[in-house]
Short mmCIF file of C-alpha atoms and ligand atoms in Angstrom, two decimals:
data_model
loop_
_atom_site.label_atom_id
_atom_site.label_comp_id
_atom_site.label_asym_id
_atom_site.label_seq_id
_atom_site.Cartn_x
_atom_site.Cartn_y
_atom_site.Cartn_z
CA MET A 1 87.59 88.97 131.04
CA SER A 2 86.41 86.58 128.35
CA VAL A 3 86.41 87.80 124.78
CA SER A 4 83.23 87.49 122.76
CA ARG A 5 83.44 85.83 119.36
CA ARG A 6 82.48 89.09 117.72
CA TRP A 7 83.63 92.54 118.63
CA PRO A 8 80.63 94.77 117.94
CA VAL A 9 82.24 97.75 119.64
CA HIS A 10 85.80 98.47 118.65
CA PRO A 11 87.85 101.51 117.71
CA ALA A 12 87.89 102.10 113.96
CA PRO A 13 91.24 101.73 112.16
CA LEU A 14 92.94 105.03 111.33
CA PRO A 15 94.41 105.96 107.93
CA GLY A 16 97.88 104.43 107.59
CA GLU A 17 97.64 102.68 110.97
CA ALA A 18 99.63 99.47 111.54
CA LEU A 19 97.56 96.35 112.16
CA SER A 20 99.18 95.65 115.54
CA SER A 21 98.39 99.22 116.58
CA TRP A 22 94.71 98.73 115.81
CA LEU A 23 94.64 95.35 117.57
CA ARG A 24 96.38 96.83 120.59
CA ARG A 25 93.73 99.54 120.78
CA ILE A 26 90.97 96.91 120.47
CA ALA A 27 92.61 94.84 123.22
CA ASP A 28 92.81 97.96 125.37
CA ARG A 29 89.09 98.56 124.84
CA TYR A 30 88.39 95.02 126.14
CA ASP A 31 91.05 95.39 128.86
CA ILE A 32 92.97 92.33 127.68
CA ASP A 33 96.46 91.59 126.42
CA LEU A 34 97.25 91.62 122.69
CA GLY A 35 98.33 87.93 122.95
CA VAL A 36 94.97 86.97 124.44
CA LEU A 37 93.22 88.75 121.61
CA THR A 38 95.17 86.95 118.89
CA SER A 39 94.78 83.67 120.79
CA ASP A 40 91.03 84.18 120.75
CA MET A 41 91.33 84.39 116.97
CA GLY A 42 93.11 81.03 116.92
CA HIS A 43 96.68 82.35 116.47
CA GLU A 44 99.09 81.88 119.37
CA LEU A 45 102.08 84.03 120.23
CA ILE A 46 101.94 86.54 117.43
CA GLY A 47 104.11 89.56 118.08
CA SER A 48 103.66 93.09 116.79
CA GLU A 49 106.42 92.72 114.21
CA GLU A 50 104.88 89.58 112.69
CA ILE A 51 101.40 91.13 112.66
CA ASP A 52 102.66 94.24 110.88
CA THR A 53 104.94 92.39 108.47
CA CYS A 54 103.17 89.20 107.45
CA PRO A 55 100.32 87.94 109.66
CA PRO A 56 99.37 84.25 109.39
CA ALA A 57 97.13 83.09 106.55
CA GLY A 58 93.49 83.66 107.39
CA PHE A 59 94.28 86.22 110.10
CA ALA A 60 92.97 89.22 108.18
CA ARG A 61 89.87 87.35 107.02
CA GLU A 62 89.01 86.31 110.59
CA LEU A 63 89.57 89.88 111.74
CA ALA A 64 87.27 91.19 109.00
CA ARG A 65 84.62 88.67 110.05
CA ARG A 66 84.77 89.74 113.68
CA THR A 67 84.92 93.48 113.19
CA GLY A 68 83.00 93.94 109.96
CA ALA A 69 85.89 96.06 108.66
CA ASP A 70 86.84 95.88 104.98
CA LEU A 71 89.16 92.93 104.28
CA THR A 72 91.34 94.81 101.77
CA ARG A 73 91.80 97.64 104.24
CA ILE A 74 92.85 95.22 106.98
CA ARG A 75 95.37 93.54 104.65
CA ARG A 76 96.90 96.94 103.80
CA MET A 77 97.61 97.47 107.51
CA SER A 78 100.44 94.89 107.19
CA LEU A 79 103.37 95.12 104.77
CA SER A 80 102.42 91.80 103.14
CA GLY A 81 99.15 93.42 102.05
CA TRP A 82 101.20 95.83 99.92
CA ALA A 83 102.61 93.18 97.58
CA PRO A 84 103.20 93.59 94.70
CA TRP A 85 103.24 97.41 94.95
CA LEU A 86 105.49 98.32 97.88
CA LEU A 87 107.42 95.08 97.52
CA ASP A 88 107.17 92.44 94.82
CA GLN A 89 106.45 89.52 97.15
CA MET A 90 106.98 88.43 100.73
CA GLU A 91 108.86 85.23 99.88
CA PRO A 92 112.61 85.86 99.44
CA ASP A 93 113.71 85.54 95.82
CA PRO A 94 117.35 85.65 94.59
CA GLU A 95 116.30 87.92 91.72
CA ALA A 96 114.16 90.23 93.87
CA PHE A 97 116.82 92.90 94.40
CA THR A 98 117.78 93.13 90.72
CA VAL A 99 114.18 93.11 89.53
CA TYR A 100 113.11 95.83 91.98
CA THR A 101 116.05 98.22 91.90
CA ARG A 102 117.54 97.87 88.41
CA GLN A 103 114.56 98.09 86.08
CA LEU A 104 114.46 101.87 86.33
CA SER A 105 117.26 104.45 86.07
CA VAL A 106 117.09 108.10 87.14
CA LEU A 107 120.45 109.61 88.10
CA LEU A 108 122.83 107.17 86.39
CA PRO A 109 122.60 105.83 82.84
CA ALA A 110 120.72 102.54 82.50
CA GLY A 111 122.97 99.54 83.07
CA ARG A 112 125.71 101.53 84.84
CA ARG A 113 125.26 99.88 88.25
CA ARG A 114 126.86 96.47 88.43
CA PRO A 115 124.88 93.39 89.49
CA ARG A 116 124.67 92.74 93.23
CA GLU A 117 123.81 89.71 95.32
CA ALA A 118 121.33 90.42 98.12
CA PRO A 119 120.17 87.04 99.50
CA GLY A 120 116.91 87.14 101.41
CA TRP A 121 116.34 90.77 100.45
CA ARG A 122 112.83 92.20 100.52
CA ALA A 123 112.18 95.78 99.48
CA TRP A 124 111.96 98.26 102.36
CA LEU A 125 111.92 95.56 105.09
CA PRO A 126 114.81 96.43 107.40
CA THR A 127 117.15 93.68 108.59
CA LYS A 128 116.84 95.15 112.07
CA GLN A 129 113.53 96.81 112.77
CA THR A 130 113.83 100.26 114.28
CA LEU A 131 110.67 102.07 115.25
CA ARG A 132 110.23 105.77 114.79
CA ALA A 133 107.25 107.93 115.64
CA CYS A 134 105.92 111.44 115.20
CA PRO A 135 106.30 113.35 118.49
CA ARG A 136 103.23 115.45 117.78
CA CYS A 137 101.03 112.43 116.88
CA VAL A 138 102.09 110.83 120.15
CA ALA A 139 101.60 114.01 122.18
CA THR A 140 98.05 114.44 120.90
CA SER A 141 96.85 110.85 121.48
CA LYS A 142 96.32 108.57 124.48
CA GLN A 143 97.95 105.28 125.36
CA PRO A 144 98.01 102.92 123.60
CA HIS A 145 99.02 105.51 121.04
CA PRO A 146 98.10 104.69 117.44
CA TYR A 147 101.16 104.26 115.24
CA GLN A 148 101.65 104.19 111.52
CA LEU A 149 102.75 101.19 109.45
CA MET A 150 105.32 103.43 107.72
CA TRP A 151 107.01 104.21 111.05
CA SER A 152 108.56 100.73 111.00
CA VAL A 153 110.22 100.86 107.55
CA PRO A 154 112.94 103.18 106.17
CA LEU A 155 110.77 104.89 103.58
CA MET A 156 109.46 108.13 105.10
CA LEU A 157 111.31 110.71 107.18
CA SER A 158 108.46 112.87 108.40
CA CYS A 159 104.83 112.97 109.49
CA PRO A 160 102.66 114.18 106.60
CA PHE A 161 100.15 115.68 109.07
CA HIS A 162 102.48 117.62 111.36
CA GLY A 163 105.44 118.25 109.04
CA CYS A 164 108.00 117.22 111.64
CA LEU A 165 110.66 114.52 111.49
CA LEU A 166 109.95 111.06 112.91
CA GLU A 167 111.98 110.33 116.04
CA PRO A 168 113.45 106.93 116.97
CA HIS A 169 112.12 105.23 120.07
CA THR A 170 112.90 101.92 121.71
CA GLU A 171 109.81 101.08 123.74
CA VAL A 172 106.99 98.70 122.96
CA PRO A 173 104.97 100.04 120.00
CA GLY A 174 102.08 102.10 121.24
CA TYR A 175 103.72 102.99 124.57
CA PHE A 176 105.90 106.06 124.97
CA VAL A 177 106.40 106.25 128.70
CA GLY A 178 109.86 107.79 128.27
CA TRP A 179 108.45 110.46 126.00
CA GLU A 180 105.86 111.41 128.63
CA TYR A 181 108.67 112.51 130.93
CA SER A 182 111.06 113.74 128.31
CA PRO A 183 109.30 114.26 125.00
CA PRO A 184 111.53 114.85 121.95
CA ARG A 185 111.27 118.36 120.60
CA PRO A 186 109.61 118.20 117.18
CA LYS A 187 112.03 119.15 114.41
CA PRO A 188 110.44 120.62 111.28
CA ALA A 189 111.21 118.60 108.16
CA ALA A 190 112.82 120.31 105.16
CA ALA A 191 110.51 121.24 102.30
CA THR A 192 112.25 118.71 100.04
CA VAL A 193 111.63 115.92 102.57
CA LEU A 194 108.00 116.91 103.06
CA ALA A 195 107.43 116.96 99.30
CA MET A 196 108.76 113.42 98.93
CA ASP A 197 106.95 112.08 101.99
CA ARG A 198 103.63 113.64 101.04
CA ARG A 199 103.85 111.87 97.68
CA THR A 200 104.62 108.61 99.48
CA TRP A 201 101.64 109.16 101.76
CA ARG A 202 99.51 109.84 98.72
CA ALA A 203 100.76 106.58 97.16
CA MET A 204 99.81 104.69 100.32
CA THR A 205 96.35 106.20 100.64
CA ALA A 206 95.29 106.99 97.06
CA GLY A 207 97.33 104.46 95.07
CA SER A 208 98.95 107.01 92.78
CA VAL A 209 101.28 110.02 92.76
CA GLU A 210 101.30 113.19 90.65
CA LEU A 211 104.66 113.79 88.96
CA PRO A 212 105.37 116.78 86.67
CA PRO A 213 104.55 115.07 83.36
CA ARG A 214 101.89 112.62 84.53
CA GLN A 215 100.36 110.54 87.29
CA VAL A 216 102.19 107.32 88.20
CA HIS A 217 101.00 104.24 90.07
CA ALA A 218 102.06 103.80 93.71
CA GLY A 219 104.18 100.78 92.71
CA MET A 220 106.11 102.96 90.26
CA TRP A 221 106.68 105.66 92.90
CA PHE A 222 108.10 103.21 95.44
CA ARG A 223 110.47 101.80 92.78
CA LEU A 224 111.57 105.28 91.68
CA ILE A 225 112.60 106.20 95.23
CA ARG A 226 114.31 102.85 95.78
CA THR A 227 116.15 103.25 92.45
CA ILE A 228 117.44 106.71 93.44
CA ILE A 229 118.54 105.33 96.82
CA ASP A 230 120.46 102.55 95.06
CA GLU A 231 122.06 105.04 92.67
CA LEU A 232 123.11 107.30 95.56
CA ALA A 233 124.80 104.28 97.19
CA THR A 234 126.72 103.29 94.04
CA PRO A 235 130.49 103.36 94.57
CA ALA A 236 132.28 106.08 92.57
CA SER A 237 134.32 103.41 90.77
CA GLU A 238 131.13 102.20 89.05
CA CYS A 239 129.65 105.60 88.24
CA GLY A 240 132.21 106.97 85.78
CA ALA A 241 131.67 110.59 84.72
CA PRO A 242 128.02 110.68 85.94
CA GLY A 243 129.45 110.14 89.43
CA ARG A 244 129.86 113.94 89.54
CA LEU A 245 126.09 114.20 89.74
CA ILE A 246 125.97 111.75 92.66
CA ARG A 247 128.66 113.72 94.50
CA ARG A 248 126.80 116.98 93.81
CA ILE A 249 123.66 115.62 95.44
CA TRP A 250 125.52 114.41 98.53
CA GLU A 251 127.26 117.81 98.80
CA GLU A 252 123.91 119.57 98.55
CA THR A 253 122.47 117.33 101.27
CA GLY A 254 125.42 118.05 103.56
CA TYR A 255 126.49 114.47 104.23
CA PRO A 256 129.58 112.60 103.04
CA ASP A 257 129.28 110.50 99.89
CA ARG A 258 127.11 107.42 100.38
CA ALA A 259 126.31 108.70 103.89
CA GLY A 260 129.84 107.73 104.91
CA GLN A 261 129.47 104.04 104.05
CA THR A 262 132.82 102.44 103.23
CA PHE A 263 131.38 99.28 101.69
CA TRP A 264 128.24 98.55 99.76
CA ARG A 265 125.18 97.11 101.42
CA THR A 266 121.50 97.40 100.82
CA HIS A 267 119.44 100.27 102.19
CA GLU A 268 117.45 97.76 104.24
CA ASP A 269 120.63 96.37 105.82
CA SER A 270 122.18 99.77 106.61
CA PRO A 271 122.23 101.43 110.04
CA LEU A 272 119.30 103.74 110.74
CA SER A 273 121.44 106.89 110.45
CA VAL A 274 122.58 105.84 106.96
CA GLN A 275 119.00 105.05 105.94
CA LEU A 276 117.75 108.45 107.09
CA HIS A 277 120.59 110.40 105.48
CA THR A 278 120.12 108.50 102.21
CA LEU A 279 116.38 109.21 102.22
CA GLU A 280 117.20 112.90 102.72
CA ALA A 281 119.61 112.73 99.78
CA ALA A 282 116.88 111.10 97.66
CA ALA A 283 114.51 113.96 98.51
CA THR A 284 117.26 116.44 97.59
CA ALA A 285 117.88 114.63 94.30
CA ILE A 286 114.19 114.79 93.35
CA ASP A 287 114.09 118.51 94.17
CA LEU A 288 117.23 119.22 92.10
CA LEU A 289 115.83 117.22 89.18
CA GLU A 290 112.45 118.96 89.26
CA SER A 291 114.03 122.40 89.47
CA LYS A 292 116.31 121.46 86.52
CA THR A 293 119.33 122.29 88.69
CA VAL A 294 120.77 118.91 87.72
CA THR A 295 120.06 116.58 84.82
CA GLY A 296 119.44 112.92 85.49
CA ARG A 297 121.24 110.55 83.13
CA GLY A 298 118.74 107.72 83.52
CA LEU A 299 115.87 106.85 81.23
CA ASP A 300 113.27 107.63 83.90
CA ALA A 301 114.64 111.06 84.85
CA ALA A 302 112.01 112.50 82.50
CA LEU A 303 109.37 111.66 85.12
CA PHE A 304 110.70 114.58 87.16
CA LEU A 305 110.52 117.10 84.34
CA PRO A 306 107.44 118.88 82.96
CA ARG A 307 106.05 117.42 79.79
CA PRO A 308 107.42 119.42 76.84
CA PRO A 309 104.80 121.42 74.89
CA MET A 310 103.04 119.36 72.25
CA PRO A 311 104.62 120.09 68.83
CA VAL A 312 102.32 121.32 66.06
CA TYR A 313 102.00 118.58 63.46
CA ASP A 314 103.44 119.79 60.19
CA GLY A 315 103.27 116.58 58.25
CA ASP A 316 105.53 113.64 57.82
CA ILE A 317 108.71 113.79 55.81
CA PRO A 318 107.69 111.71 52.78
CA ASP A 319 109.40 108.43 52.14
CA ARG A 320 110.20 108.83 48.45
CA THR A 321 110.36 105.11 47.90
CA SER A 322 107.00 104.23 49.46
CA ILE A 323 104.15 102.93 47.28
CA ALA A 324 101.80 105.54 48.75
CA TYR A 325 104.17 108.37 47.82
CA LEU A 326 104.73 107.08 44.28
CA TRP A 327 101.01 106.53 43.74
CA ALA A 328 100.21 110.08 44.95
CA ARG A 329 102.76 111.46 42.53
CA ALA A 330 101.33 109.38 39.64
CA CYS A 331 97.79 110.62 40.38
CA SER A 332 98.99 114.20 40.50
CA ALA A 333 100.84 113.81 37.17
CA PHE A 334 97.79 112.20 35.53
CA ASN A 335 95.50 115.03 36.68
CA GLU A 336 97.95 117.59 35.27
CA ALA A 337 98.08 115.66 31.96
CA VAL A 338 94.27 115.57 31.73
CA GLU A 339 94.06 119.29 32.42
CA GLU A 340 96.57 119.99 29.67
CA ALA A 341 94.79 117.58 27.24
CA ARG A 342 91.48 119.44 27.59
CA GLY A 343 92.91 122.40 25.65
CA ASN A 344 95.93 121.05 23.80
CA PRO A 345 95.46 118.56 20.95
CA ALA A 346 99.10 117.38 21.13
CA ALA A 347 98.79 116.72 24.86
CA ALA A 348 95.44 114.95 24.26
CA GLN A 349 97.05 112.72 21.67
CA ALA A 350 100.00 111.88 23.95
CA LEU A 351 97.63 110.97 26.75
CA PHE A 352 95.51 108.87 24.41
CA ASP A 353 98.54 106.94 23.17
CA LEU A 354 99.78 106.43 26.73
CA LEU A 355 96.45 105.04 27.92
CA LEU A 356 96.17 102.69 24.95
CA TYR A 357 99.75 101.49 25.52
CA ARG A 358 100.28 99.15 22.55
CA ARG A 359 96.67 98.00 22.46
CA LYS A 360 95.30 98.35 18.91
CA ASP A 361 91.99 96.52 19.00
CA ALA A 362 88.72 98.41 18.40
CA SER A 363 87.24 97.71 21.83
CA ALA A 364 90.33 99.12 23.58
CA ILE A 365 90.28 102.24 21.40
CA GLN A 366 86.56 102.82 22.02
CA GLU A 367 86.97 102.23 25.76
CA THR A 368 89.83 104.74 25.99
CA LEU A 369 88.00 107.33 23.88
CA GLY A 370 85.01 107.00 26.20
CA GLN A 371 87.21 107.47 29.29
CA LEU A 372 88.84 110.61 27.90
CA GLN A 373 85.47 111.97 26.86
CA ASP A 374 84.24 111.44 30.43
CA LEU A 375 87.28 113.40 31.63
CA GLY A 376 86.38 116.34 29.36
CA VAL A 377 89.02 115.79 26.67
CA PRO A 378 87.63 116.58 23.16
CA VAL A 379 87.78 113.31 21.19
CA ASP A 380 88.03 115.17 17.85
CA TYR A 381 91.54 116.10 18.86
CA LEU A 382 92.51 112.47 18.58
CA SER A 383 93.58 110.34 15.65
CA HIS A 384 93.94 106.64 15.86
CA LYS A 385 94.62 103.68 13.72
CA GLU A 386 92.75 100.49 14.30
ZN1 ZN B 401 102.29 113.49 113.31
#
């Protein structure tokens, strides 16, 4: 079948759907192969992984032109469309790891983790892609089954719609022939995991997340989770005394320290089992922080605590050397002196002499007498020598 230049009838993209999933469903509607579809758009031999990670320049724009779908929405169906929020940039940068994972601190004090080299690192993009899927989403849809962009990166553990854990699968994305004969039994996700994943889903779909003291941008949320993951993977030799907190979290999660890793490597480069156990530990850490069971030592741990009640303003402690303070005191003393001078001839005379301050000329005396008269001080109290 030949493909028309425009695709007036096509399935609409679903919330959170990966771009290759949507294209595969469009290709299925036209009864053609995904490669034929992308070839018709002028891009040869594009695989699902490339489409979902970083499609060629102009690909999303051409797709928007043909389908009439929103260009920004199409770009967000690939990981590259999430820069700079989910990841800083698609191009590898030697500073990327440090910039992304060390700007914040939650569990460990700021600066406690030592610098690390992670050449070619890109946030959340696994060295070896492993697909996972929600068994209930698959069971309730038809082939080619829609699949989520987040199912291809080690960021979420569960399906925010069905509340069950994502299950690994090894077939072509969109096809779950093995699951049709032997479907995995859905395992309910722990409340701590669901709480973290539902915030991540909110970040992906609404662009922000509600934390106890305030709302944070999606980019901040992704960096907070990645920071906690990095802290949980910090060797005990670097942690010092705060390492007790790290051990406490791993104990609570039920896995060995650092998910049993004997040497340091990035989350993205770790085996899937380590990634999943570390994500579970991150969810546990957030729950323990929010319930005040543990106290984070990092500067950003406050984002997991309710905002303290606003203190009632009871005035500043005066700076007794400031000009404003000294001037206020002088005004107060002058007003007291005037009040005293209105009924006390001696006080009136002292004030008169002070205001004249060594001036003896007639104009100065008359000016000062006039000022005191205006202030209500009887001038007949006063004697003066011109
Ligand atoms: Zn689901």
